[in-house]
Amino acid sequence: EAGVAQSPRYKIIEKRQSVAFWCNPISGHATLYWYQQILGQGPKLLIQFQNNGVVDDSQLPKDRFSAERLKGVDSTLKIQPAKLEDSAVYLCASSLGLGAEAFFGQGTRLTVV
Amino acid sequence: QKEVEQNSGPLSVPEGAIASLNCTYSDRGSQSFFWYRQYSGKSPELIMSIYSNGDKEDGRFTAQLNKASQYVSLLIRDSQPSDSATYLCAVHTGGFKTIFGAGTRLFVKA
């Protein structure tokens, strides 16, 4: 069974530029998560989808971050404009449903300079 | 109060000893609890899940859950240097979101 796929693996951008990350969850997984992990900290939930609906986005900085999950499968996370403090690893995870075990992709390491 | 709290460590144990990792959570409506291991530069990897009070064992790992005390722990028996990593506690809250603690760094000395 294929795991969670994320791209790109690495991205370096200048502040005020925009960037997008892509995630393809494990087949059949209804719940999809985007986490931000800053070095030395635990993953911080940005947004959680159940199929194509949003379960929680209370920690998503909506003035600059947006996310969508079209057709309840793939998802994209966008940052526009980026700030220096957005430098982090962005992790996508998926699970069969709410409260089920979640599995992570390899992450995208973003550096904003 | 943080929703999921862990001692950041580092926790240092000798090879062969038992490592005990602890986690507390604030939402009494939480139903699912998970332990992940994260090596430096890698993504979190699921170790254990636990859903009901008591102990759950899987090989050298034992997860313990006490919902009345809002406490979940992970015991690692016969610790090996390869167990050196950051251990993350995750909780599926009553608000249906899955959130993580800051993690505990574990060092196993050979």
Coordinates of C-alpha atoms in Angstrom, one line a residue:
Chain A
E1 CA 0.0 0.0 0.0
A2 CA 1.4 3.4 -1.0
G3 CA 2.0 5.9 1.8
V4 CA 1.2 9.6 2.0
A5 CA 2.9 11.4 -0.8
Q6 CA 4.0 15.0 -0.5
S7 CA 5.8 17.4 -2.8
P8 CA 8.1 19.2 -3.0
R9 CA 10.5 17.8 -0.4
Y10 CA 12.4 21.1 -0.1
K11 CA 11.6 24.7 -1.0
I12 CA 13.5 27.9 -0.5
I13 CA 11.7 31.2 -1.2
E14 CA 12.2 34.8 -0.4
K15 CA 9.9 36.5 2.1
R16 CA 6.7 37.9 0.5
Q17 CA 6.8 35.2 -2.2
S18 CA 4.1 32.6 -2.4
V19 CA 4.5 28.8 -2.2
A20 CA 2.2 25.8 -2.5
F21 CA 2.5 22.3 -1.1
W22 CA 0.7 19.2 -2.4
C23 CA -0.4 16.1 -0.6
N24 CA -1.9 12.8 -1.8
P25 CA -3.2 10.7 1.1
I26 CA -3.4 6.9 1.5
S27 CA -6.1 5.5 -0.7
G28 CA -9.4 5.4 1.1
H29 CA -8.4 7.7 4.0
A30 CA -11.2 10.2 4.7
T31 CA -9.3 12.4 7.1
L32 CA -6.4 14.6 6.0
Y33 CA -4.2 16.8 8.2
W34 CA -1.7 19.5 7.6
Y35 CA 0.8 20.2 10.4
Q36 CA 3.5 22.8 10.8
Q37 CA 6.6 21.7 12.7
I38 CA 9.1 24.3 13.7
L39 CA 12.5 22.9 14.7
G40 CA 12.5 21.6 18.3
Q41 CA 8.7 21.8 18.6
G42 CA 5.9 19.3 18.2
P43 CA 3.7 19.3 15.1
K44 CA 1.1 22.1 15.2
L45 CA -2.3 21.3 13.5
L46 CA -3.0 23.9 10.8
I47 CA -6.1 22.3 9.3
Q48 CA -7.9 19.0 9.4
F49 CA -10.3 17.8 6.6
Q50 CA -12.9 15.1 6.8
N51 CA -13.5 14.2 3.1
N52 CA -13.7 17.7 1.5
G53 CA -15.1 19.5 4.6
V54 CA -13.0 21.3 7.2
V55 CA -13.1 19.8 10.8
D56 CA -10.8 22.4 12.3
D57 CA -8.7 25.3 11.0
S58 CA -8.5 27.3 14.2
Q59 CA -4.7 27.5 14.1
L60 CA -4.4 28.4 10.4
P61 CA -3.3 32.0 9.8
K62 CA -6.0 32.7 7.4
D63 CA -4.6 36.1 6.3
R64 CA -1.8 34.3 4.5
F65 CA -2.5 30.5 4.5
S66 CA -5.1 28.7 2.6
A67 CA -5.8 25.0 2.0
E68 CA -8.3 23.0 0.0
R69 CA -9.1 19.4 -0.6
L70 CA -10.9 19.0 -3.8
K71 CA -13.0 15.9 -4.4
G72 CA -12.0 14.7 -0.9
V73 CA -8.7 13.3 -2.0
D74 CA -5.6 15.4 -2.8
S75 CA -4.9 18.6 -0.9
T76 CA -2.9 21.7 -1.4
L77 CA -1.6 24.2 1.2
K78 CA -0.7 27.6 0.1
I79 CA 1.2 30.5 1.8
Q80 CA 0.9 34.0 0.3
P81 CA 2.9 36.1 1.2
A82 CA 5.5 34.1 3.1
K83 CA 7.2 35.4 6.2
L84 CA 10.5 34.4 7.8
E85 CA 8.7 32.7 10.7
D86 CA 7.0 30.4 8.2
S87 CA 10.2 28.5 7.9
A88 CA 9.3 25.0 9.1
V89 CA 8.5 21.5 8.0
Y90 CA 5.0 21.1 6.7
L91 CA 3.7 17.6 7.3
C92 CA 0.7 16.0 5.7
A93 CA -1.0 13.0 7.4
S94 CA -4.1 10.9 6.7
S95 CA -6.2 8.5 8.6
L96 CA -9.2 6.2 7.8
G97 CA -11.5 8.5 9.8
L98 CA -11.8 10.8 12.8
G99 CA -9.8 9.4 15.7
A100 CA -8.1 6.7 13.7
E101 CA -4.4 6.1 13.5
A102 CA -2.7 8.8 11.3
F103 CA 0.2 8.2 9.0
F104 CA 2.6 10.9 7.8
G105 CA 4.2 11.8 4.5
Q106 CA 7.9 12.7 4.3
G107 CA 7.1 16.4 4.8
T108 CA 8.2 19.6 2.9
R109 CA 11.0 21.6 4.4
L110 CA 10.3 25.3 3.7
T111 CA 13.0 27.9 4.2
V112 CA 12.0 31.6 3.9
V113 CA 15.0 33.9 3.4
Chain B
Q1 CA -3.0 25.2 30.0
K2 CA -1.7 23.4 26.9
E3 CA -4.0 20.8 25.4
V4 CA -1.3 18.1 25.4
E5 CA 1.7 18.4 27.7
Q6 CA 4.9 16.4 27.8
N7 CA 8.2 16.8 29.6
S8 CA 10.6 18.0 27.0
G9 CA 13.5 16.1 28.5
P10 CA 16.0 15.0 27.6
L11 CA 15.4 11.7 29.3
S12 CA 18.6 9.7 29.5
V13 CA 18.5 5.9 30.4
P14 CA 21.2 3.2 30.1
E15 CA 20.9 0.5 27.5
G16 CA 18.6 -2.3 28.8
A17 CA 16.7 -0.1 31.2
I18 CA 13.0 0.8 31.1
A19 CA 12.2 4.3 29.7
S20 CA 9.0 5.9 31.0
L21 CA 7.4 8.7 29.0
N22 CA 4.4 10.7 30.2
C23 CA 1.7 12.8 28.7
T24 CA -1.3 14.7 30.1
Y25 CA -4.2 16.2 28.2
S26 CA -6.8 18.8 29.1
D27 CA -9.9 17.7 27.1
R28 CA -12.0 15.1 29.1
G29 CA -13.9 14.3 25.9
S30 CA -10.7 12.9 24.3
Q31 CA -11.2 9.3 23.0
S32 CA -8.1 8.3 21.0
F33 CA -4.4 8.4 22.1
F34 CA -1.3 7.8 20.1
W35 CA 2.4 7.6 20.6
Y36 CA 4.8 8.5 17.7
R37 CA 8.5 8.3 17.4
Q38 CA 10.4 10.9 15.4
Y39 CA 14.1 10.6 14.5
S40 CA 15.9 13.8 13.7
G41 CA 15.1 15.0 10.2
K42 CA 12.4 12.4 9.7
S43 CA 8.6 12.4 9.9
P44 CA 6.7 11.0 12.9
E45 CA 6.2 7.2 12.9
L46 CA 3.3 5.6 14.7
I47 CA 4.3 3.3 17.5
M48 CA 1.1 2.6 19.5
S49 CA -2.5 3.6 19.8
I50 CA -4.8 3.2 22.8
Y51 CA -8.5 3.8 23.2
S52 CA -9.6 2.4 26.5
N53 CA -8.3 2.6 30.1
G54 CA -5.6 0.2 31.1
D55 CA -2.4 -1.2 29.5
K56 CA -1.8 -2.2 25.9
E57 CA 1.4 -4.1 25.1
D58 CA 3.2 -4.5 21.7
G59 CA 6.6 -6.0 21.9
R60 CA 8.9 -3.9 24.0
F61 CA 6.3 -1.1 24.2
T62 CA 3.5 -0.7 26.6
A63 CA 1.0 2.2 26.5
Q64 CA -1.0 3.0 29.6
L65 CA -4.2 5.2 29.7
N66 CA -6.0 6.6 32.7
K67 CA -8.9 8.8 31.5
A68 CA -9.9 9.8 35.0
S69 CA -6.5 11.3 35.6
Q70 CA -6.2 12.5 31.9
Y71 CA -2.9 10.7 31.7
V72 CA -1.2 8.5 29.1
S73 CA 2.2 7.0 29.2
L74 CA 4.6 4.9 27.2
L75 CA 7.0 2.4 28.6
I76 CA 9.9 1.1 26.6
R77 CA 11.5 -2.1 28.0
D78 CA 15.0 -3.2 27.3
S79 CA 15.8 0.2 25.8
Q80 CA 18.3 0.2 22.9
P81 CA 20.4 3.0 21.5
S82 CA 18.2 2.8 18.4
D83 CA 15.3 3.9 20.5
S84 CA 17.0 7.3 20.9
A85 CA 14.5 9.8 19.3
T86 CA 11.8 12.2 20.2
Y87 CA 8.6 10.6 21.4
L88 CA 5.4 12.5 20.6
C89 CA 2.1 12.1 22.3
A90 CA -1.0 12.8 20.2
V91 CA -4.6 13.1 21.3
H92 CA -7.9 13.0 19.3
T93 CA -9.9 15.5 21.3
G94 CA -13.6 15.8 21.9
G95 CA -13.5 18.6 19.3
F96 CA -12.6 15.9 16.7
K97 CA -9.1 17.2 16.0
T98 CA -5.8 15.4 16.6
I99 CA -3.2 17.5 18.3
F100 CA 0.3 16.8 19.5
G101 CA 2.5 17.5 22.5
A102 CA 5.9 19.1 22.2
G103 CA 7.6 15.7 22.5
T104 CA 10.1 14.2 24.9
R105 CA 13.7 13.6 23.7
L106 CA 15.0 10.2 24.8
F107 CA 18.7 9.2 24.9
V108 CA 19.6 5.6 25.4
K109 CA 23.3 5.3 26.5
A110 CA 25.2 2.2 25.3

